[in-house]
Coordinates of C-alpha atoms (C1' of nucleotides) in Angstrom, one line a residue:
Chain A
M1 CA 320.8 78.9 -174.1
T2 CA 324.1 77.1 -174.3
D3 CA 324.8 74.3 -176.7
R4 CA 326.1 72.2 -173.9
P5 CA 323.9 69.2 -173.4
Y6 CA 321.9 68.9 -170.2
H7 CA 323.5 65.6 -169.3
H8 CA 327.3 66.0 -169.2
G9 CA 327.8 62.3 -169.4
N10 CA 331.0 62.1 -167.5
V11 CA 330.7 64.4 -164.5
R12 CA 332.6 62.0 -162.3
R13 CA 335.9 62.1 -164.4
A14 CA 335.5 65.8 -165.1
A15 CA 335.1 66.6 -161.4
L16 CA 338.1 64.5 -160.4
T17 CA 340.2 66.1 -163.1
A18 CA 339.1 69.6 -162.2
A19 CA 339.6 69.0 -158.5
I20 CA 343.2 67.8 -159.2
E21 CA 343.8 71.0 -161.1
A22 CA 342.4 73.2 -158.4
I23 CA 344.3 71.4 -155.6
E24 CA 347.5 71.7 -157.5
Q25 CA 347.0 75.4 -157.6
G26 CA 345.7 76.1 -154.1
G27 CA 346.0 73.0 -151.9
P28 CA 343.2 70.8 -150.6
A29 CA 342.1 73.2 -147.9
A30 CA 341.3 76.0 -150.3
L31 CA 339.3 73.6 -152.6
S32 CA 335.8 74.8 -153.4
L33 CA 333.1 72.6 -154.8
R34 CA 331.8 75.5 -156.8
D35 CA 335.1 76.2 -158.3
V36 CA 335.5 72.6 -159.3
A37 CA 332.0 72.8 -160.8
R38 CA 332.9 75.9 -162.8
R39 CA 336.0 74.3 -164.2
A40 CA 334.1 71.2 -165.1
G41 CA 331.3 73.2 -166.7
V42 CA 328.5 71.9 -164.5
S43 CA 326.4 73.3 -161.6
H44 CA 327.8 72.9 -158.1
A45 CA 325.0 70.5 -157.3
A46 CA 325.8 68.1 -160.1
F47 CA 328.2 66.3 -157.9
T48 CA 325.7 65.1 -155.4
P49 CA 324.5 62.0 -157.3
H50 CA 328.2 61.0 -157.9
F51 CA 330.0 61.8 -154.7
G52 CA 327.4 62.8 -152.2
S53 CA 329.4 65.6 -150.7
K54 CA 332.8 67.4 -150.8
A55 CA 334.2 64.7 -148.6
G56 CA 332.9 62.1 -151.0
L57 CA 334.7 63.8 -153.9
L58 CA 338.0 63.9 -152.0
T59 CA 337.5 60.3 -150.9
A60 CA 337.1 59.2 -154.5
L61 CA 340.2 61.2 -155.4
A62 CA 342.2 59.5 -152.6
A63 CA 341.0 56.0 -153.7
E64 CA 342.1 56.8 -157.2
G65 CA 345.4 57.8 -155.8
F66 CA 345.9 54.6 -153.9
D67 CA 345.1 52.6 -157.0
L68 CA 347.6 54.6 -159.1
L69 CA 350.2 54.1 -156.4
A70 CA 349.6 50.4 -156.3
D71 CA 350.0 50.2 -160.0
A72 CA 353.2 52.2 -160.0
V73 CA 354.8 50.2 -157.3
T74 CA 353.7 46.9 -158.7
A75 CA 355.1 47.8 -162.1
V76 CA 358.8 48.0 -161.0
G77 CA 358.9 44.6 -159.4
D78 CA 360.5 43.5 -156.1
D79 CA 363.4 45.8 -155.8
L80 CA 363.3 47.9 -152.7
V81 CA 365.2 50.9 -154.1
E82 CA 363.3 51.0 -157.4
A83 CA 359.9 50.6 -155.6
G84 CA 360.9 53.6 -153.4
V85 CA 361.8 55.6 -156.4
A86 CA 358.5 54.8 -158.0
Y87 CA 356.8 55.9 -154.7
V88 CA 358.5 59.3 -154.8
R89 CA 357.9 59.7 -158.6
F90 CA 354.2 59.0 -158.0
A91 CA 354.0 61.6 -155.2
V92 CA 355.8 64.2 -157.2
G93 CA 353.9 63.4 -160.4
H94 CA 350.5 63.4 -158.7
P95 CA 350.8 65.9 -155.9
A96 CA 347.0 66.5 -155.6
H97 CA 346.3 62.8 -155.2
F98 CA 349.2 62.4 -152.7
E99 CA 348.2 65.3 -150.5
V100 CA 344.6 64.1 -150.2
M101 CA 345.5 60.4 -149.7
F102 CA 347.2 61.0 -146.4
Q103 CA 344.9 63.5 -144.8
P104 CA 342.2 61.3 -143.3
S105 CA 340.3 64.3 -142.0
L106 CA 339.3 64.9 -145.6
H107 CA 337.8 61.5 -146.2
N108 CA 334.8 59.3 -145.5
A109 CA 336.9 56.8 -143.6
D110 CA 334.5 53.9 -144.0
D111 CA 334.3 54.2 -147.8
A112 CA 334.6 50.7 -149.3
Q113 CA 336.4 51.8 -152.5
L114 CA 338.9 53.8 -150.5
L115 CA 339.6 50.9 -148.1
A116 CA 340.0 48.5 -151.0
A117 CA 342.5 50.8 -152.8
Q118 CA 344.4 51.4 -149.5
D119 CA 344.7 47.6 -149.1
R120 CA 345.9 47.2 -152.7
A121 CA 348.6 49.8 -152.2
G122 CA 349.6 48.3 -148.9
Q123 CA 349.9 44.9 -150.4
A124 CA 351.9 46.2 -153.3
L125 CA 354.3 48.0 -151.0
T126 CA 354.7 45.1 -148.6
T127 CA 355.4 42.7 -151.5
A128 CA 358.0 45.0 -153.0
L129 CA 359.8 45.9 -149.8
S130 CA 359.7 42.6 -147.8
A131 CA 361.3 40.8 -150.7
S132 CA 364.6 42.5 -150.0
A133 CA 364.4 43.6 -146.4
G134 CA 363.4 42.7 -142.9
E135 CA 360.5 44.3 -141.0
T136 CA 362.5 47.2 -139.6
T137 CA 364.2 48.0 -142.9
E138 CA 360.8 47.8 -144.6
L139 CA 359.5 50.5 -142.2
A140 CA 362.6 52.5 -142.8
A141 CA 362.2 52.4 -146.5
W142 CA 358.6 53.4 -146.4
S143 CA 359.3 56.2 -144.0
I144 CA 362.2 57.5 -146.1
V145 CA 360.2 57.7 -149.4
H146 CA 357.1 59.0 -147.7
G147 CA 359.1 61.6 -145.7
F148 CA 361.2 62.6 -148.7
A149 CA 358.1 63.0 -150.9
N150 CA 356.4 65.1 -148.3
L151 CA 359.4 67.3 -147.7
W152 CA 359.9 67.8 -151.4
L153 CA 356.2 68.7 -151.9
S154 CA 356.3 71.2 -149.1
G155 CA 359.4 72.8 -150.5
A156 CA 361.4 72.1 -147.4
L157 CA 364.3 70.3 -149.2
P158 CA 367.3 72.2 -150.3
T159 CA 367.1 73.4 -153.9
G160 CA 369.2 71.3 -156.3
L161 CA 367.3 68.1 -155.7
D162 CA 364.4 69.8 -157.5
D163 CA 365.4 68.6 -160.9
D164 CA 364.5 65.0 -160.4
P165 CA 363.5 64.0 -156.9
G166 CA 362.9 60.5 -158.1
S167 CA 366.6 60.0 -158.8
A168 CA 367.6 62.1 -155.8
V169 CA 366.1 59.6 -153.4
R170 CA 368.0 56.7 -154.8
P171 CA 371.3 57.2 -153.0
V172 CA 369.3 57.8 -149.8
L173 CA 367.5 54.5 -150.2
R174 CA 370.8 52.7 -151.0
L175 CA 371.9 53.3 -147.5
L176 CA 369.5 50.6 -146.4
S177 CA 371.0 48.0 -148.7
F178 CA 373.9 47.6 -146.4
T179 CA 371.8 47.0 -143.3
Q180 CA 370.2 43.7 -144.1
Chain B
M1 CA 326.0 92.7 -120.4
T2 CA 328.6 90.1 -119.9
D3 CA 331.2 90.5 -117.1
R4 CA 333.8 89.7 -119.7
P5 CA 336.0 92.8 -120.2
Y6 CA 335.9 94.5 -123.6
H7 CA 339.6 94.0 -124.1
H8 CA 340.5 90.4 -123.8
G9 CA 344.2 91.2 -123.2
N10 CA 345.6 88.0 -124.7
V11 CA 343.7 87.3 -127.9
R12 CA 346.8 86.1 -129.6
R13 CA 347.5 83.2 -127.2
A14 CA 343.9 82.4 -126.8
A15 CA 343.4 82.2 -130.5
L16 CA 346.4 80.0 -131.0
T17 CA 345.4 77.6 -128.2
A18 CA 341.8 77.4 -129.5
A19 CA 343.0 76.8 -133.1
I20 CA 345.2 74.0 -131.9
E21 CA 342.2 72.4 -130.1
A22 CA 340.0 72.8 -133.2
I23 CA 342.7 71.4 -135.6
E24 CA 343.3 68.4 -133.4
Q25 CA 339.6 67.7 -133.6
G26 CA 338.9 68.3 -137.3
G27 CA 342.1 68.9 -139.2
P28 CA 343.4 72.2 -140.7
A29 CA 341.1 72.1 -143.7
A30 CA 337.9 72.2 -141.5
L31 CA 339.2 75.0 -139.3
S32 CA 336.8 77.9 -139.0
L33 CA 337.8 81.3 -137.7
R34 CA 334.4 81.7 -136.2
D35 CA 334.7 78.5 -134.4
V36 CA 338.1 79.5 -133.0
A37 CA 336.6 82.8 -132.0
R38 CA 333.8 81.1 -130.1
R39 CA 336.3 78.8 -128.3
A40 CA 338.4 81.8 -127.3
G41 CA 335.3 83.9 -126.3
V42 CA 335.8 86.7 -128.7
S43 CA 334.2 87.9 -131.9
H44 CA 335.5 86.5 -135.1
A45 CA 336.8 89.9 -136.2
A46 CA 339.0 90.2 -133.1
F47 CA 341.8 88.4 -134.9
T48 CA 342.3 91.0 -137.5
P49 CA 344.5 93.3 -135.5
H50 CA 346.7 90.3 -134.4
F51 CA 346.9 88.0 -137.5
G52 CA 345.3 89.9 -140.3
S53 CA 343.6 86.9 -141.8
K54 CA 343.0 83.1 -141.4
A55 CA 346.3 82.5 -143.3
G56 CA 348.0 84.9 -140.8
L57 CA 346.7 82.9 -137.8
L58 CA 347.9 79.6 -139.4
T59 CA 351.2 81.3 -140.3
A60 CA 351.7 82.3 -136.6
L61 CA 350.9 78.7 -135.6
A62 CA 353.4 77.3 -138.0
A63 CA 356.1 79.7 -136.8
E64 CA 355.4 78.7 -133.2
G65 CA 355.7 75.1 -134.2
F66 CA 359.1 75.6 -135.9
D67 CA 360.3 77.3 -132.7
L68 CA 359.1 74.5 -130.5
L69 CA 360.7 72.0 -132.9
A70 CA 364.0 73.8 -132.8
D71 CA 363.9 73.8 -129.0
A72 CA 363.1 70.1 -128.8
V73 CA 365.8 69.1 -131.2
T74 CA 368.4 71.4 -129.6
A75 CA 367.6 70.0 -126.1
V76 CA 368.8 66.5 -126.9
G77 CA 372.2 67.4 -128.2
D78 CA 374.2 66.1 -131.2
D79 CA 373.0 62.5 -131.3
L80 CA 371.3 61.6 -134.6
V81 CA 369.1 58.9 -133.2
E82 CA 367.9 60.9 -130.2
A83 CA 367.4 64.0 -132.3
G84 CA 365.2 61.9 -134.6
V85 CA 363.3 60.6 -131.6
A86 CA 362.7 64.1 -130.5
Y87 CA 361.5 65.1 -133.9
V88 CA 358.9 62.3 -133.9
R89 CA 357.9 63.0 -130.3
F90 CA 357.3 66.7 -131.2
A91 CA 355.1 65.7 -134.2
V92 CA 353.1 63.3 -132.2
G93 CA 352.8 65.6 -129.2
H94 CA 351.9 68.7 -131.3
P95 CA 349.9 67.3 -134.2
A96 CA 348.2 70.5 -135.0
H97 CA 351.4 72.5 -135.2
F98 CA 353.0 69.8 -137.2
E99 CA 350.2 69.5 -139.8
V100 CA 350.2 73.2 -140.4
M101 CA 353.9 73.6 -140.5
F102 CA 354.4 71.6 -143.6
Q103 CA 351.4 72.8 -145.6
P104 CA 352.7 75.9 -147.3
S105 CA 349.4 76.5 -149.0
L106 CA 348.1 77.5 -145.6
H107 CA 350.7 80.2 -144.9
N108 CA 351.8 83.6 -145.8
A109 CA 355.0 82.4 -147.3
D110 CA 356.9 85.7 -146.9
D111 CA 356.2 86.1 -143.2
A112 CA 359.3 87.2 -141.4
Q113 CA 358.6 85.3 -138.1
L114 CA 357.8 82.1 -140.0
L115 CA 361.0 82.4 -142.1
A116 CA 363.1 83.0 -139.0
A117 CA 361.6 80.1 -137.1
Q118 CA 362.1 77.8 -140.1
D119 CA 365.7 78.8 -140.2
R120 CA 366.1 78.1 -136.5
A121 CA 364.6 74.7 -136.9
G122 CA 366.7 74.0 -139.9
Q123 CA 369.9 75.0 -138.1
A124 CA 369.0 72.9 -135.1
L125 CA 368.4 69.8 -137.3
T126 CA 371.5 70.3 -139.4
T127 CA 373.6 70.7 -136.3
A128 CA 372.2 67.6 -134.6
L129 CA 372.4 65.4 -137.7
S130 CA 375.6 66.5 -139.4
A131 CA 377.5 65.8 -136.2
S132 CA 377.2 62.0 -136.7
A133 CA 376.5 61.6 -140.4
G134 CA 377.3 62.6 -143.9
E135 CA 375.0 64.6 -146.2
T136 CA 373.1 61.6 -147.6
T137 CA 372.7 60.0 -144.2
E138 CA 371.5 63.3 -142.9
L139 CA 368.8 63.5 -145.6
A140 CA 367.9 59.9 -144.9
A141 CA 367.5 60.6 -141.2
W142 CA 365.3 63.6 -141.8
S143 CA 363.2 61.8 -144.3
I144 CA 362.8 58.8 -141.9
V145 CA 361.6 60.8 -139.0
H146 CA 359.4 63.1 -141.1
G147 CA 357.9 60.2 -143.0
F148 CA 357.4 58.1 -139.9
A149 CA 355.7 61.0 -138.1
N150 CA 353.4 61.7 -141.1
L151 CA 352.5 58.1 -141.5
W152 CA 351.8 57.7 -137.8
L153 CA 349.6 60.9 -137.7
S154 CA 347.6 59.8 -140.7
G155 CA 347.0 56.4 -139.1
A156 CA 348.7 54.5 -141.9
L157 CA 351.2 52.6 -139.7
P158 CA 350.3 49.2 -138.4
T159 CA 348.8 49.3 -134.9
G160 CA 351.1 48.2 -132.1
L161 CA 353.5 51.0 -132.8
D162 CA 350.8 53.3 -131.4
D163 CA 351.9 53.0 -127.8
D164 CA 355.0 55.1 -128.1
P165 CA 355.9 56.2 -131.7
G166 CA 358.9 58.0 -130.2
S167 CA 360.5 54.8 -129.1
A168 CA 359.2 52.8 -132.1
V169 CA 361.3 55.0 -134.5
R170 CA 364.5 54.3 -132.6
P171 CA 365.4 50.9 -134.1
V172 CA 364.5 52.3 -137.5
L173 CA 367.0 55.2 -137.1
R174 CA 369.7 52.9 -135.8
L175 CA 369.8 51.3 -139.2
L176 CA 371.6 54.4 -140.3
S177 CA 374.3 54.1 -137.6
F178 CA 375.9 51.3 -139.6
T179 CA 376.1 53.2 -142.8
Q180 CA 378.5 55.9 -142.0
Chain C
dT1 C1' 342.5 115.0 -116.9
dG2 C1' 342.1 114.6 -121.5
dC3 C1' 343.4 112.7 -125.9
dG4 C1' 345.4 109.7 -129.5
dG5 C1' 345.4 105.1 -131.0
dA6 C1' 345.1 100.3 -130.4
dA7 C1' 341.8 96.5 -129.3
dC8 C1' 337.5 94.8 -129.9
dT9 C1' 332.4 94.5 -131.5
dT10 C1' 328.7 94.9 -134.5
dA11 C1' 326.8 95.0 -139.0
dC12 C1' 327.2 93.9 -143.6
dC13 C1' 328.9 91.6 -148.0
dA14 C1' 330.1 88.0 -151.3
dT15 C1' 331.0 83.1 -151.3
dT16 C1' 330.6 78.5 -149.7
dG17 C1' 328.5 73.4 -149.0
dG18 C1' 324.2 71.2 -148.8
dC19 C1' 319.4 70.4 -149.6
dA20 C1' 314.8 70.4 -152.0
dA21 C1' 312.2 70.8 -156.0
dG22 C1' 311.9 70.9 -160.7
dA23 C1' 313.6 70.1 -165.5
dT24 C1' 315.8 66.9 -168.8
dA25 C1' 317.0 62.9 -171.0
dA26 C1' 318.6 58.1 -171.0
dC27 C1' 316.7 53.5 -170.7
dA28 C1' 313.6 49.7 -170.2
dT29 C1' 309.4 47.6 -171.4
dC30 C1' 305.7 46.8 -174.2
Chain D
dG1 C1' 307.8 53.5 -182.0
dA2 C1' 305.2 55.0 -177.7
dT3 C1' 305.2 55.3 -172.8
dG4 C1' 306.6 55.1 -168.0
dT5 C1' 310.6 54.9 -164.8
dT6 C1' 314.7 56.4 -163.1
dA7 C1' 319.0 58.7 -162.8
dT8 C1' 321.2 62.9 -164.0
dC9 C1' 321.5 67.8 -163.8
dT10 C1' 319.8 72.7 -162.8
dT11 C1' 317.8 76.3 -160.2
dG12 C1' 316.7 78.4 -155.9
dC13 C1' 317.2 78.5 -151.3
dC14 C1' 319.4 78.2 -146.5
dA15 C1' 322.8 78.7 -142.7
dA16 C1' 327.6 79.4 -142.1
dT17 C1' 332.1 81.3 -143.4
dG18 C1' 336.1 84.9 -144.1
dG19 C1' 336.8 89.6 -144.8
dT20 C1' 336.0 94.6 -144.3
dA21 C1' 334.0 99.0 -142.6
dA22 C1' 332.2 101.6 -139.0
dG23 C1' 331.5 102.3 -134.4
dT24 C1' 332.6 101.4 -129.3
dT25 C1' 335.7 100.7 -125.4
dC26 C1' 339.6 101.5 -123.0
dC27 C1' 344.8 101.5 -122.5
dG28 C1' 348.8 104.6 -122.3
dC29 C1' 350.9 108.8 -122.3
dA30 C1' 351.3 113.7 -122.1

DNA sequence: TGCGGAACTTACCATTGGCAAGATAACATC
DNA sequence: GATGTTATCTTGCCAATGGTAAGTTCCGCA
């Protein structure tokens, strides 16, 4: 019937991309496997060999997110403020990943890839933050950027910061520079 | 058949309580109206007159959460640190409310009760924080407690803080005391 | 006492996630 | 190049879900 080949060849990437699109439109709770399948142009059962289940798909998405976050934080070096800015920019630039990453109820918690990616991201953050701060300041910085990103994504922050949340968080993080 | 009266009399409260229980066990995404109905001892269609839809139920839960948060923050007075501690204690003590409150994709965004409760909570926070801080510090404090609460709820924070996250956030917030 | 309307149930519908069985094609081995 | 093996993908099915419509119960008020 269709000219589409029986074997898609890259269902995994197509599924992740389609899921990102769907989550950006309706949030993770409203995500439907069949909707993702329609967007990707495959049947809803095509995901089984690749992800096992819906939780498996979201777990893979979370793992990809932690990897991207690790890359982003590592790229800016050991500056606490700029690492924080990178954290917020990642969250705002990849809202679907970010939302899924920190909702453990959506994951297969024991997934090896996810655990490895979480560890990579944790190492990257610890390295960047601990270079210029003590333990308490490190926790403060992480909480600030994580809270700021969450509040921004949920629309709770006053408008006006909306233009560039990455820059908007910089003066907030600078408060911590004086505390060392 | 059953001795249960045809009219429950308090479906609204029973539904909210049952939903809280279910969300604490499986997260908001896995919440099922029919499961909530079974827990509350009514049919799944009994919610329609009270909430309209699943989104309506979650909207009511979010509104209740913002009201409780406003109460909690107001109760501790105008101290930035103690208001922050109250914020975290609320989040940890009412995880189901907290998770639903900040996921707008679960809500009817134009609900009057929700908007009013959000405003109450916003006023309470602004009052408590602005008393002892400038605008940037205020944003830092909100981000810290919100981020800390989210990270704690998602299990991302190192173990050891688990005993009493309310107290654990206090030294973190004190960092901001020196910045004014 | 009777009656209007809200609360609640039952019955039904389209949609969902997951599984089993079958179809297709990529790949290895000869 | 032919053949067998295996992973990929589809179709068909199932129980469960959210929502709606129609019917039942019963509260409140005249």
